[in-house]
Amino acid sequence: MEQQVVKIKLSSLLIRQILNREYCYINKMSVPINLNPKIPALPKLDDKTKIDIRYMLIAPYASAHIYWDTNLRELVYDLEEPMLTPGEKEILDRIEEAMYEVINVNVAIEKTVESTSEYVDKTARIIIEELDLKVSEQSYSKMFYYLFRDFIGLQSIEPLMKDYYIEDIECNGIDTPVYLIHRMYRNMRTNIKFRNVDELASFVEKLAQKTGRYISYAQPLLDGTLPDGSRINASYTKDVTSKGPTFTIRKFTKIPWTPIQILANETMSPEMLAYFWILLQYKSSILITGGTGSGKTTLLNAIAFFIPPEARVVSLEDTREINLPRENWLPAVARPSIGVGKVGEIDLFSLLKSSFRQNPDYLIVGEVRGQEASVLFQGMASGHSSMSTMHAESVDTLIRRLQTPPISLSPTLINSLDCVAVVTHVNVGGKESRKVKEIVEIVDVNQDGQAVVNTPMSWDPYKNQFFFKKQSKVFERIAKQQGLDLMALQREWVLRAKVLQEMYKKKIMSFEEVGQVINEYYKDPAGVLQKFGIQ
C-alpha cells in the first residue's frame, strides 16, 4: 500500500512538472532510430524452400525474417525485435505504467514523429530519474524502441506498417497468428499473436482513435483510414466475429508503382502500357476490373502516369488509395455519417456530381458500386475522360453488373466506355503474380444489352505470353475524331512501347525518373527517342 501511495504522489508531481514543462531536462542522449531503412531487392526464387532472408524494418531494432518452415511446410514471416531480460521487462512495465498517467495526448498526437519521439524520450528519462530506476544506456535504447512502438506506433503491428513489401495485415481473432500479404511471397503467417480479448479489443480501439472514428459494443464495425492513408476494417465483439475482435489493414503505398515496375513484374507488356499511354493522351475512358486483391488500384495508379502533365485531375474515393505524381490534382474522399440518420455524410454520388463543376480534364473514381456509376457514365458521354475500377471477373460480368440493380445503367450509356482492362491474380510456374488478362474495347452495346467487343491484347496462360493485334477500334475512333492518320498513330504506339522497354532495360523505375521521362516525351518526343537510341 505504501508503494502505491508513493507512486501516485510521484505521478502527480510528474504530471505538474512535465505538462507544465517545469522540469529542467539535462544531458538528454537521443536514441538513434531509423524509420525508413533502405528498401532491399528481394530474390525471386522458384524453390520456396530455399528462401531465407532478413531485412530491416525499424533500424537498428526490428527486422523481418522470411524463411521456409519445415514443420509447417510453408513460408513464414517472423518479426524479430530486441530481447529484454526479465529485469528490463519489469522496468519497462513500470515506465509504461507511469507514462500512461503523465503522457500529454495533445503533444503525442499533433506533433511530428520526430518531435513526438523526443517528447516520449524526454518523459521516459524523467520517470527513470524520479523513480530512481537503474537503467544502462544500452538497456534504455531497447526499452525506448518499445516505448516508441507502443505509444507512437501501432504496438506489435508497427514494424509491419514500415515494411514496403506488405500489402495487407490480417488478424482473425485471439490465439491465431496475424497473417499478411507480401508483394513478393504473398500470404504468410507471422509470429505475432493476440492472447486475450481485452488486449485485442484495446488495440482495435486504438485503431479507431487513429482513424478518428468510434467503435463500441453498440457500433461494433469500423471502416476508416489511418493518418498515413492505410485502410482499416475492424470488428469489436464476439457477437459479430466468434474469435473476438478482428482487423484488416490495407496499407497505403505512399510511392505508387510506376509503369516500369508493373512491366518488371510482368503484369503487362510494353505494348499494353503504350496502348494506355495513347488512350490517355486523347482522353479516352478506361475501366479496370478484376477480383479482390487482383491489383486494380495499383494498375490505375500506374497508368495515371500517362496523363498529360498540364491536365487537371480530380479523384474521388471512399477511402484514400490513389496517389498521383502531379501537382494539378484535386483528391477528394467521401465522408461517413456521424451517429444516426446519416448526419454529415458525403457519399461518392454527391462528390461525383460536385466534381463536374471543378472543370476536370480527367476524372478518376476509386471504385464504382452503385448509383455513382450513372453520373460517371453520363460524364463520359459528355466528353470527360474517366478512369475507375470495378469488381468483375470478365467483360460479360461487368456489362451485366452495370445494367442490373443497384447500378441499373442504360445500355446506351455503356457505349461511352472505350475499353476495359481485366486484371487477374494467377499462379504461373508455382509463383503467384498478377496479370492483365485482356484489354477489351467496347465497340457497341445495343438496347438489349448485347455487346460487340474487340480484344486487341491478351495474355495466354499456357504460354505465359502477351499477344496483340494491330486492329484497334479505339485507335480508329481516335484517328477519326482527331483527324490523324491511323498508320501514324500505330507507329507512335510502337515507338512508345520501345521507350518503355528501354526504360526497363536501363532500370529507370523510380517515381521521379519515370514521371520525368513521360513528361519530357509530351514536350519533346524526338529528344527522348534520340536519348534512348530509338528510330
PDB file of N, CA, C and O in Angstrom, residues 272-329:
ATOM      1  N   MET A 272       0.992  -3.079 -74.142  1.00  0.00           N
ATOM      2  CA  MET A 272      -0.212  -2.766 -73.368  1.00  0.00           C
ATOM      3  C   MET A 272      -0.097  -1.394 -72.711  1.00  0.00           C
ATOM      4  O   MET A 272      -1.021  -0.579 -72.747  1.00  0.00           O
ATOM      5  N   LEU A 273       1.060  -1.132 -72.104  1.00  0.00           N
ATOM      6  CA  LEU A 273       1.266   0.150 -71.436  1.00  0.00           C
ATOM      7  C   LEU A 273       1.240   1.292 -72.449  1.00  0.00           C
ATOM      8  O   LEU A 273       0.651   2.355 -72.192  1.00  0.00           O
ATOM      9  N   ALA A 274       1.888   1.096 -73.614  1.00  0.00           N
ATOM     10  CA  ALA A 274       1.896   2.128 -74.648  1.00  0.00           C
ATOM     11  C   ALA A 274       0.488   2.381 -75.178  1.00  0.00           C
ATOM     12  O   ALA A 274       0.139   3.511 -75.536  1.00  0.00           O
ATOM     13  N   TYR A 275      -0.323   1.337 -75.216  1.00  0.00           N
ATOM     14  CA  TYR A 275      -1.735   1.466 -75.638  1.00  0.00           C
ATOM     15  C   TYR A 275      -2.471   2.423 -74.690  1.00  0.00           C
ATOM     16  O   TYR A 275      -3.172   3.338 -75.130  1.00  0.00           O
ATOM     17  N   PHE A 276      -2.289   2.236 -73.382  1.00  0.00           N
ATOM     18  CA  PHE A 276      -2.935   3.129 -72.412  1.00  0.00           C
ATOM     19  C   PHE A 276      -2.370   4.547 -72.504  1.00  0.00           C
ATOM     20  O   PHE A 276      -3.094   5.528 -72.292  1.00  0.00           O
ATOM     21  N   TRP A 277      -1.091   4.655 -72.810  1.00  0.00           N
ATOM     22  CA  TRP A 277      -0.463   5.965 -72.973  1.00  0.00           C
ATOM     23  C   TRP A 277      -1.162   6.753 -74.092  1.00  0.00           C
ATOM     24  O   TRP A 277      -1.495   7.931 -73.927  1.00  0.00           O
ATOM     25  N   ILE A 278      -1.396   6.089 -75.228  1.00  0.00           N
ATOM     26  CA  ILE A 278      -2.103   6.720 -76.348  1.00  0.00           C
ATOM     27  C   ILE A 278      -3.528   7.093 -75.946  1.00  0.00           C
ATOM     28  O   ILE A 278      -4.001   8.206 -76.187  1.00  0.00           O
ATOM     29  N   LEU A 279      -4.229   6.155 -75.297  1.00  0.00           N
ATOM     30  CA  LEU A 279      -5.621   6.395 -74.926  1.00  0.00           C
ATOM     31  C   LEU A 279      -5.769   7.576 -73.979  1.00  0.00           C
ATOM     32  O   LEU A 279      -6.678   8.402 -74.134  1.00  0.00           O
ATOM     33  N   LEU A 280      -4.878   7.660 -73.004  1.00  0.00           N
ATOM     34  CA  LEU A 280      -4.990   8.742 -72.032  1.00  0.00           C
ATOM     35  C   LEU A 280      -4.605  10.086 -72.636  1.00  0.00           C
ATOM     36  O   LEU A 280      -5.164  11.125 -72.262  1.00  0.00           O
ATOM     37  N   GLN A 281      -3.663  10.106 -73.566  1.00  0.00           N
ATOM     38  CA  GLN A 281      -3.325  11.364 -74.220  1.00  0.00           C
ATOM     39  C   GLN A 281      -4.546  11.945 -74.929  1.00  0.00           C
ATOM     40  O   GLN A 281      -4.760  13.162 -74.918  1.00  0.00           O
ATOM     41  N   TYR A 282      -5.360  11.052 -75.519  1.00  0.00           N
ATOM     42  CA  TYR A 282      -6.520  11.509 -76.284  1.00  0.00           C
ATOM     43  C   TYR A 282      -7.824  11.364 -75.502  1.00  0.00           C
ATOM     44  O   TYR A 282      -8.893  11.217 -76.080  1.00  0.00           O
ATOM     45  N   LYS A 283      -7.728  11.398 -74.178  1.00  0.00           N
ATOM     46  CA  LYS A 283      -8.868  11.500 -73.272  1.00  0.00           C
ATOM     47  C   LYS A 283      -9.913  10.405 -73.469  1.00  0.00           C
ATOM     48  O   LYS A 283     -11.112  10.673 -73.520  1.00  0.00           O
ATOM     49  N   SER A 284      -9.450   9.179 -73.552  1.00  0.00           N
ATOM     50  CA  SER A 284     -10.362   8.037 -73.597  1.00  0.00           C
ATOM     51  C   SER A 284     -10.778   7.667 -72.184  1.00  0.00           C
ATOM     52  O   SER A 284     -10.171   8.111 -71.201  1.00  0.00           O
ATOM     53  N   SER A 285     -11.808   6.834 -72.063  1.00  0.00           N
ATOM     54  CA  SER A 285     -12.305   6.389 -70.759  1.00  0.00           C
ATOM     55  C   SER A 285     -12.002   4.913 -70.558  1.00  0.00           C
ATOM     56  O   SER A 285     -12.234   4.095 -71.460  1.00  0.00           O
ATOM     57  N   ILE A 286     -11.479   4.595 -69.385  1.00  0.00           N
ATOM     58  CA  ILE A 286     -10.957   3.252 -69.101  1.00  0.00           C
ATOM     59  C   ILE A 286     -11.550   2.732 -67.801  1.00  0.00           C
ATOM     60  O   ILE A 286     -11.631   3.465 -66.811  1.00  0.00           O
ATOM     61  N   LEU A 287     -11.934   1.469 -67.799  1.00  0.00           N
ATOM     62  CA  LEU A 287     -12.404   0.798 -66.583  1.00  0.00           C
ATOM     63  C   LEU A 287     -11.523  -0.416 -66.336  1.00  0.00           C
ATOM     64  O   LEU A 287     -11.269  -1.210 -67.257  1.00  0.00           O
ATOM     65  N   ILE A 288     -11.021  -0.548 -65.104  1.00  0.00           N
ATOM     66  CA  ILE A 288     -10.174  -1.688 -64.732  1.00  0.00           C
ATOM     67  C   ILE A 288     -10.990  -2.611 -63.850  1.00  0.00           C
ATOM     68  O   ILE A 288     -11.529  -2.178 -62.819  1.00  0.00           O
ATOM     69  N   THR A 289     -11.115  -3.873 -64.235  1.00  0.00           N
ATOM     70  CA  THR A 289     -11.924  -4.821 -63.484  1.00  0.00           C
ATOM     71  C   THR A 289     -11.089  -6.014 -63.036  1.00  0.00           C
ATOM     72  O   THR A 289     -10.024  -6.293 -63.585  1.00  0.00           O
ATOM     73  N   GLY A 290     -11.599  -6.718 -62.040  1.00  0.00           N
ATOM     74  CA  GLY A 290     -10.918  -7.897 -61.513  1.00  0.00           C
ATOM     75  C   GLY A 290     -11.458  -8.241 -60.150  1.00  0.00           C
ATOM     76  O   GLY A 290     -12.331  -7.547 -59.614  1.00  0.00           O
ATOM     77  N   GLY A 291     -10.950  -9.322 -59.581  1.00  0.00           N
ATOM     78  CA  GLY A 291     -11.389  -9.748 -58.257  1.00  0.00           C
ATOM     79  C   GLY A 291     -10.701  -8.966 -57.155  1.00  0.00           C
ATOM     80  O   GLY A 291      -9.852  -8.107 -57.404  1.00  0.00           O
ATOM     81  N   THR A 292     -11.061  -9.292 -55.910  1.00  0.00           N
ATOM     82  CA  THR A 292     -10.455  -8.639 -54.748  1.00  0.00           C
ATOM     83  C   THR A 292      -8.959  -8.962 -54.689  1.00  0.00           C
ATOM     84  O   THR A 292      -8.559 -10.118 -54.824  1.00  0.00           O
ATOM     85  N   GLY A 293      -8.138  -7.933 -54.501  1.00  0.00           N
ATOM     86  CA  GLY A 293      -6.699  -8.133 -54.389  1.00  0.00           C
ATOM     87  C   GLY A 293      -6.006  -8.457 -55.693  1.00  0.00           C
ATOM     88  O   GLY A 293      -4.865  -8.912 -55.689  1.00  0.00           O
ATOM     89  N   SER A 294      -6.660  -8.217 -56.829  1.00  0.00           N
ATOM     90  CA  SER A 294      -6.053  -8.542 -58.122  1.00  0.00           C
ATOM     91  C   SER A 294      -5.093  -7.453 -58.600  1.00  0.00           C
ATOM     92  O   SER A 294      -4.351  -7.659 -59.563  1.00  0.00           O
ATOM     93  N   GLY A 295      -5.115  -6.290 -57.951  1.00  0.00           N
ATOM     94  CA  GLY A 295      -4.196  -5.223 -58.327  1.00  0.00           C
ATOM     95  C   GLY A 295      -4.832  -4.129 -59.164  1.00  0.00           C
ATOM     96  O   GLY A 295      -4.128  -3.419 -59.891  1.00  0.00           O
ATOM     97  N   LYS A 296      -6.136  -3.943 -59.035  1.00  0.00           N
ATOM     98  CA  LYS A 296      -6.841  -2.936 -59.844  1.00  0.00           C
ATOM     99  C   LYS A 296      -6.351  -1.516 -59.542  1.00  0.00           C
ATOM    100  O   LYS A 296      -6.032  -0.754 -60.459  1.00  0.00           O
ATOM    101  N   THR A 297      -6.300  -1.167 -58.257  1.00  0.00           N
ATOM    102  CA  THR A 297      -5.896   0.191 -57.887  1.00  0.00           C
ATOM    103  C   THR A 297      -4.423   0.432 -58.188  1.00  0.00           C
ATOM    104  O   THR A 297      -4.034   1.529 -58.593  1.00  0.00           O
ATOM    105  N   THR A 298      -3.588  -0.588 -58.017  1.00  0.00           N
ATOM    106  CA  THR A 298      -2.166  -0.462 -58.359  1.00  0.00           C
ATOM    107  C   THR A 298      -2.003  -0.137 -59.834  1.00  0.00           C
ATOM    108  O   THR A 298      -1.216   0.743 -60.211  1.00  0.00           O
ATOM    109  N   LEU A 299      -2.762  -0.832 -60.684  1.00  0.00           N
ATOM    110  CA  LEU A 299      -2.698  -0.580 -62.124  1.00  0.00           C
ATOM    111  C   LEU A 299      -3.255   0.805 -62.454  1.00  0.00           C
ATOM    112  O   LEU A 299      -2.694   1.526 -63.289  1.00  0.00           O
ATOM    113  N   LEU A 300      -4.339   1.183 -61.788  1.00  0.00           N
ATOM    114  CA  LEU A 300      -4.923   2.508 -62.006  1.00  0.00           C
ATOM    115  C   LEU A 300      -3.914   3.606 -61.694  1.00  0.00           C
ATOM    116  O   LEU A 300      -3.749   4.568 -62.467  1.00  0.00           O
ATOM    117  N   ASN A 301      -3.213   3.465 -60.563  1.00  0.00           N
ATOM    118  CA  ASN A 301      -2.177   4.433 -60.206  1.00  0.00           C
ATOM    119  C   ASN A 301      -1.068   4.470 -61.248  1.00  0.00           C
ATOM    120  O   ASN A 301      -0.564   5.539 -61.599  1.00  0.00           O
ATOM    121  N   ALA A 302      -0.669   3.305 -61.739  1.00  0.00           N
ATOM    122  CA  ALA A 302       0.463   3.217 -62.667  1.00  0.00           C
ATOM    123  C   ALA A 302       0.152   3.874 -64.009  1.00  0.00           C
ATOM    124  O   ALA A 302       0.956   4.657 -64.533  1.00  0.00           O
ATOM    125  N   ILE A 303      -1.014   3.580 -64.573  1.00  0.00           N
ATOM    126  CA  ILE A 303      -1.300   4.142 -65.894  1.00  0.00           C
ATOM    127  C   ILE A 303      -1.660   5.624 -65.815  1.00  0.00           C
ATOM    128  O   ILE A 303      -1.602   6.334 -66.822  1.00  0.00           O
ATOM    129  N   ALA A 304      -1.986   6.105 -64.602  1.00  0.00           N
ATOM    130  CA  ALA A 304      -2.246   7.544 -64.425  1.00  0.00           C
ATOM    131  C   ALA A 304      -0.985   8.373 -64.671  1.00  0.00           C
ATOM    132  O   ALA A 304      -1.074   9.588 -64.867  1.00  0.00           O
ATOM    133  N   PHE A 305       0.201   7.741 -64.673  1.00  0.00           N
ATOM    134  CA  PHE A 305       1.445   8.433 -65.030  1.00  0.00           C
ATOM    135  C   PHE A 305       1.360   9.010 -66.445  1.00  0.00           C
ATOM    136  O   PHE A 305       2.057   9.959 -66.777  1.00  0.00           O
ATOM    137  N   PHE A 306       0.517   8.387 -67.294  1.00  0.00           N
ATOM    138  CA  PHE A 306       0.455   8.786 -68.702  1.00  0.00           C
ATOM    139  C   PHE A 306      -0.463   9.977 -68.952  1.00  0.00           C
ATOM    140  O   PHE A 306      -0.582  10.433 -70.091  1.00  0.00           O
ATOM    141  N   ILE A 307      -1.139  10.479 -67.929  1.00  0.00           N
ATOM    142  CA  ILE A 307      -1.974  11.664 -68.110  1.00  0.00           C
ATOM    143  C   ILE A 307      -1.067  12.852 -68.402  1.00  0.00           C
ATOM    144  O   ILE A 307      -0.062  13.050 -67.708  1.00  0.00           O
ATOM    145  N   PRO A 308      -1.373  13.648 -69.441  1.00  0.00           N
ATOM    146  CA  PRO A 308      -0.506  14.798 -69.774  1.00  0.00           C
ATOM    147  C   PRO A 308      -0.245  15.691 -68.560  1.00  0.00           C
ATOM    148  O   PRO A 308      -1.139  15.905 -67.731  1.00  0.00           O
ATOM    149  N   PRO A 309       0.975  16.205 -68.419  1.00  0.00           N
ATOM    150  CA  PRO A 309       1.378  16.920 -67.192  1.00  0.00           C
ATOM    151  C   PRO A 309       0.569  18.180 -66.909  1.00  0.00           C
ATOM    152  O   PRO A 309       0.411  18.550 -65.748  1.00  0.00           O
ATOM    153  N   GLU A 310       0.047  18.836 -67.945  1.00  0.00           N
ATOM    154  CA  GLU A 310      -0.677  20.091 -67.714  1.00  0.00           C
ATOM    155  C   GLU A 310      -2.152  19.869 -67.385  1.00  0.00           C
ATOM    156  O   GLU A 310      -2.862  20.814 -67.002  1.00  0.00           O
ATOM    157  N   ALA A 311      -2.640  18.639 -67.484  1.00  0.00           N
ATOM    158  CA  ALA A 311      -4.064  18.360 -67.309  1.00  0.00           C
ATOM    159  C   ALA A 311      -4.498  18.452 -65.843  1.00  0.00           C
ATOM    160  O   ALA A 311      -3.718  18.158 -64.937  1.00  0.00           O
ATOM    161  N   ARG A 312      -5.755  18.879 -65.638  1.00  0.00           N
ATOM    162  CA  ARG A 312      -6.329  18.931 -64.289  1.00  0.00           C
ATOM    163  C   ARG A 312      -7.017  17.604 -63.998  1.00  0.00           C
ATOM    164  O   ARG A 312      -7.864  17.140 -64.760  1.00  0.00           O
ATOM    165  N   VAL A 313      -6.662  16.990 -62.863  1.00  0.00           N
ATOM    166  CA  VAL A 313      -7.198  15.685 -62.481  1.00  0.00           C
ATOM    167  C   VAL A 313      -7.966  15.820 -61.168  1.00  0.00           C
ATOM    168  O   VAL A 313      -7.480  16.439 -60.220  1.00  0.00           O
ATOM    169  N   VAL A 314      -9.154  15.229 -61.120  1.00  0.00           N
ATOM    170  CA  VAL A 314      -9.930  15.144 -59.887  1.00  0.00           C
ATOM    171  C   VAL A 314     -10.144  13.664 -59.587  1.00  0.00           C
ATOM    172  O   VAL A 314     -10.593  12.907 -60.448  1.00  0.00           O
ATOM    173  N   SER A 315      -9.795  13.229 -58.372  1.00  0.00           N
ATOM    174  CA  SER A 315     -10.005  11.826 -57.978  1.00  0.00           C
ATOM    175  C   SER A 315     -10.990  11.765 -56.814  1.00  0.00           C
ATOM    176  O   SER A 315     -10.991  12.631 -55.940  1.00  0.00           O
ATOM    177  N   LEU A 316     -11.823  10.732 -56.825  1.00  0.00           N
ATOM    178  CA  LEU A 316     -12.850  10.543 -55.803  1.00  0.00           C
ATOM    179  C   LEU A 316     -12.768   9.120 -55.276  1.00  0.00           C
ATOM    180  O   LEU A 316     -12.704   8.166 -56.057  1.00  0.00           O
ATOM    181  N   GLU A 317     -12.771   8.972 -53.928  1.00  0.00           N
ATOM    182  CA  GLU A 317     -12.665   7.644 -53.330  1.00  0.00           C
ATOM    183  C   GLU A 317     -13.467   7.553 -52.041  1.00  0.00           C
ATOM    184  O   GLU A 317     -13.743   8.566 -51.395  1.00  0.00           O
ATOM    185  N   ASP A 318     -13.812   6.319 -51.668  1.00  0.00           N
ATOM    186  CA  ASP A 318     -14.398   6.072 -50.346  1.00  0.00           C
ATOM    187  C   ASP A 318     -13.322   6.176 -49.282  1.00  0.00           C
ATOM    188  O   ASP A 318     -13.512   6.797 -48.241  1.00  0.00           O
ATOM    189  N   THR A 319     -12.207   5.504 -49.518  1.00  0.00           N
ATOM    190  CA  THR A 319     -11.035   5.606 -48.651  1.00  0.00           C
ATOM    191  C   THR A 319      -9.823   5.848 -49.536  1.00  0.00           C
ATOM    192  O   THR A 319      -9.731   5.300 -50.634  1.00  0.00           O
ATOM    193  N   ARG A 320      -8.887   6.640 -49.063  1.00  0.00           N
ATOM    194  CA  ARG A 320      -7.785   7.118 -49.889  1.00  0.00           C
ATOM    195  C   ARG A 320      -6.829   5.995 -50.275  1.00  0.00           C
ATOM    196  O   ARG A 320      -6.208   5.361 -49.432  1.00  0.00           O
ATOM    197  N   GLU A 321      -6.712   5.734 -51.593  1.00  0.00           N
ATOM    198  CA  GLU A 321      -5.751   4.765 -52.109  1.00  0.00           C
ATOM    199  C   GLU A 321      -4.979   5.313 -53.298  1.00  0.00           C
ATOM    200  O   GLU A 321      -3.871   4.890 -53.569  1.00  0.00           O
ATOM    201  N   ILE A 322      -5.580   6.234 -54.029  1.00  0.00           N
ATOM    202  CA  ILE A 322      -4.954   6.777 -55.226  1.00  0.00           C
ATOM    203  C   ILE A 322      -3.889   7.796 -54.835  1.00  0.00           C
ATOM    204  O   ILE A 322      -4.091   8.613 -53.944  1.00  0.00           O
ATOM    205  N   ASN A 323      -2.743   7.728 -55.519  1.00  0.00           N
ATOM    206  CA  ASN A 323      -1.643   8.657 -55.278  1.00  0.00           C
ATOM    207  C   ASN A 323      -1.009   8.984 -56.623  1.00  0.00           C
ATOM    208  O   ASN A 323      -0.434   8.101 -57.257  1.00  0.00           O
ATOM    209  N   LEU A 324      -1.125  10.214 -57.081  1.00  0.00           N
ATOM    210  CA  LEU A 324      -0.713  10.568 -58.428  1.00  0.00           C
ATOM    211  C   LEU A 324       0.535  11.453 -58.434  1.00  0.00           C
ATOM    212  O   LEU A 324       0.681  12.316 -57.567  1.00  0.00           O
ATOM    213  N   PRO A 325       1.428  11.255 -59.422  1.00  0.00           N
ATOM    214  CA  PRO A 325       2.673  12.032 -59.496  1.00  0.00           C
ATOM    215  C   PRO A 325       2.461  13.361 -60.202  1.00  0.00           C
ATOM    216  O   PRO A 325       3.017  13.612 -61.266  1.00  0.00           O
ATOM    217  N   ARG A 326       1.661  14.245 -59.621  1.00  0.00           N
ATOM    218  CA  ARG A 326       1.382  15.505 -60.293  1.00  0.00           C
ATOM    219  C   ARG A 326       0.940  16.571 -59.296  1.00  0.00           C
ATOM    220  O   ARG A 326       0.492  16.249 -58.188  1.00  0.00           O
ATOM    221  N   GLU A 327       1.025  17.825 -59.698  1.00  0.00           N
ATOM    222  CA  GLU A 327       0.624  18.929 -58.836  1.00  0.00           C
ATOM    223  C   GLU A 327      -0.816  19.359 -59.091  1.00  0.00           C
ATOM    224  O   GLU A 327      -1.540  19.689 -58.171  1.00  0.00           O
ATOM    225  N   ASN A 328      -1.237  19.361 -60.369  1.00  0.00           N
ATOM    226  CA  ASN A 328      -2.582  19.823 -60.710  1.00  0.00           C
ATOM    227  C   ASN A 328      -3.585  18.686 -60.496  1.00  0.00           C
ATOM    228  O   ASN A 328      -4.149  18.134 -61.437  1.00  0.00           O
ATOM    229  N   TRP A 329      -3.768  18.340 -59.225  1.00  0.00           N
ATOM    230  CA  TRP A 329      -4.591  17.180 -58.861  1.00  0.00           C
ATOM    231  C   TRP A 329      -5.391  17.511 -57.616  1.00  0.00           C
ATOM    232  O   TRP A 329      -4.842  17.976 -56.615  1.00  0.00           O
TER     233      TRP A 329
END
